[in-house]
Amino acid sequence: MQRKKILYLTDLNYQAKGRVYSEEDIYITGKLKEIFDVVLCHPECAEGFEDEADLIVFRNTGSVIGYKETYNSFVNRVKQKGLRTFNTFTGKADMNGKQYLLDLTGENYPVIPTVDSADCLDMLPETDNYVVKPKDGADSIGLEFLTKEEVAVRGLSGGRFLIQPRIDFEYELSFYFINDKLEYALYAPDKTKRWVLRQYHYSDDDLLFAKKFIVWNTIDKGIQRVDACRAKDGRLLLVELEDLNPYLSLLEVDEKTRDVFMTDFINAIDNA
Ligand SMILES: Nc1ncnc2c1ncn2[C@@H]1O[C@H](COP(=O)(O)OP(=O)(O)O)[C@@H](O)[C@H]1O
Ligand SMILES: [Mg+2]
C-alpha cells in the first residue's frame, strides 16, 4: 500500500522560554517516518507543497502573531480547497484568538472569569489585581498584571483586550488530548518556573473538568491541551484551551506514556 504523504508544519527556529520545541519535532517526525512519508516545512513556505500532501500536520509553529497574514491565508486555503489537516481547522478556541474565554465565561464554564472592557469590571469577582491580555495574543506577548487603579487609567474599553482577576493559584497544570482521549497530565510545581513540568496524577473530577472543554470544542481530529490552574479553594479554572499547536512536553513524560501517545498519534493520523 502507498504510504501517506505528511506535510509537517513547524518552526524549527522558534525561541521558547526554557524549552527547545524543535527537539520535540525531531522526536515525533523520527517516529512518524517509520510509517509515513514525512516532509518538514515552516508555515510560510507551505503553499507550494500543500496540494501534494495527503495530510498537513500543524505542530510547533510558534505564535501565529509572527506571521498572521500567512496564517489567515493558510486557513482560508484549507477551507476553500478542503485540504486535510490535523488538527482540523474547525475549533472554537485558541485557533481563533482568545474570544472563547468570553464565550465560556458567558456560558458559565469553569474558566477564569473574563470580560473585554473596563466598563464590565463589576461582572468579575472583587479584586485589586487584574491580568490584561490582548485578545489575539499568545506566549504571554502583551500580558500584564495591573492594579485596579491602573486598569481604570488605561481606559481598556475597545474590546481588544481581555481583563481577568489575577488568580492566586496553587499551581498550573495541563491536560493533553489526542482526539477525545486524555493521554497525560503535567503540572508546574514551582510557580516561578512554569515550563518545569512533572507528571500529574489526575482524579476522576480533574478528568471530567478537562473533558468538558474538549466536548465543548468542535475539533473533529487533533491534539488539544487544556491549561488550568488550581485555585486556593481547590477548584480548577481554565486558563487556556490550546487547539492550534500545543507544545506537548513529550520528551518530559515517561517512556511508556510517550510510546502510548505516539501509537495513538499515528493511529489518529492514519484515520484523519
Ligand atoms: N488571570 C490570571 N491570573 C493569574 N495568572 C495568570 C492569569 N492569566 C494568565 N496568567 C499567567 O500567565 C500565563 C500565560 O497566560 P495565558 O493566558 O496562558 O496566555 P498565553 O496565550 O500567552 O499562553 C499563565 O500560564 C499564567 O501563569
Ligand atoms: Mg498559555
Coordinates of N, CA and C in Angstrom, one line a residue, residues 63-66 68 94 96-99 133-139 141 159-162:
S63 N 3.9 31.2 18.0 CA 2.8 32.1 18.0 C 2.5 32.6 16.6
V64 N 1.3 32.5 16.1 CA 1.0 32.9 14.7 C 0.9 34.5 14.6
I65 N 1.1 35.2 15.7 CA 1.2 36.7 15.6 C 2.4 37.0 14.7
G66 N 3.4 36.2 14.7 CA 4.6 36.5 13.9 C 4.4 36.4 12.4
K68 N 0.8 36.5 10.8 CA -0.6 36.5 10.9 C -1.3 36.4 9.5
D94 N -8.3 28.6 20.8 CA -7.1 29.4 20.5 C -6.9 29.6 19.0
N96 N -8.7 30.7 17.0 CA -9.4 31.9 16.6 C -9.1 33.1 17.6
G97 N -8.0 33.0 18.3 CA -7.7 34.1 19.3 C -8.3 33.7 20.6
K98 N -8.5 34.7 21.5 CA -8.9 34.4 22.9 C -10.4 34.7 23.1
Q99 N -11.2 35.0 22.1 CA -12.6 35.4 22.2 C -13.3 34.3 23.0
K133 N -4.7 40.9 28.9 CA -4.0 40.3 27.7 C -4.7 40.6 26.4
P134 N -3.9 40.8 25.4 CA -4.5 41.1 24.0 C -5.4 39.9 23.6
K135 N -6.5 40.2 23.0 CA -7.4 39.2 22.5 C -6.7 38.2 21.5
D136 N -5.8 38.8 20.7 CA -5.2 37.9 19.7 C -3.7 37.6 20.1
G137 N -3.5 37.5 21.4 CA -2.1 37.3 21.9 C -1.8 35.8 22.1
A138 N -0.6 35.5 22.4 CA -0.1 34.1 22.7 C 1.3 34.2 23.3
D139 N 1.7 33.2 23.9 CA 3.1 33.1 24.5 C 3.4 34.4 25.4
I141 N 2.7 37.3 25.2 CA 3.0 38.6 24.5 C 1.9 39.6 24.9
G159 N -12.5 46.5 23.4 CA -12.7 45.1 23.1 C -11.5 44.4 22.5
R160 N -10.3 45.1 22.5 CA -9.1 44.4 22.0 C -8.4 43.6 23.1
F161 N -8.7 44.0 24.4 CA -8.0 43.3 25.5 C -9.0 42.6 26.4
L162 N -8.5 41.5 26.9 CA -9.3 40.7 27.9 C -8.8 41.1 29.3

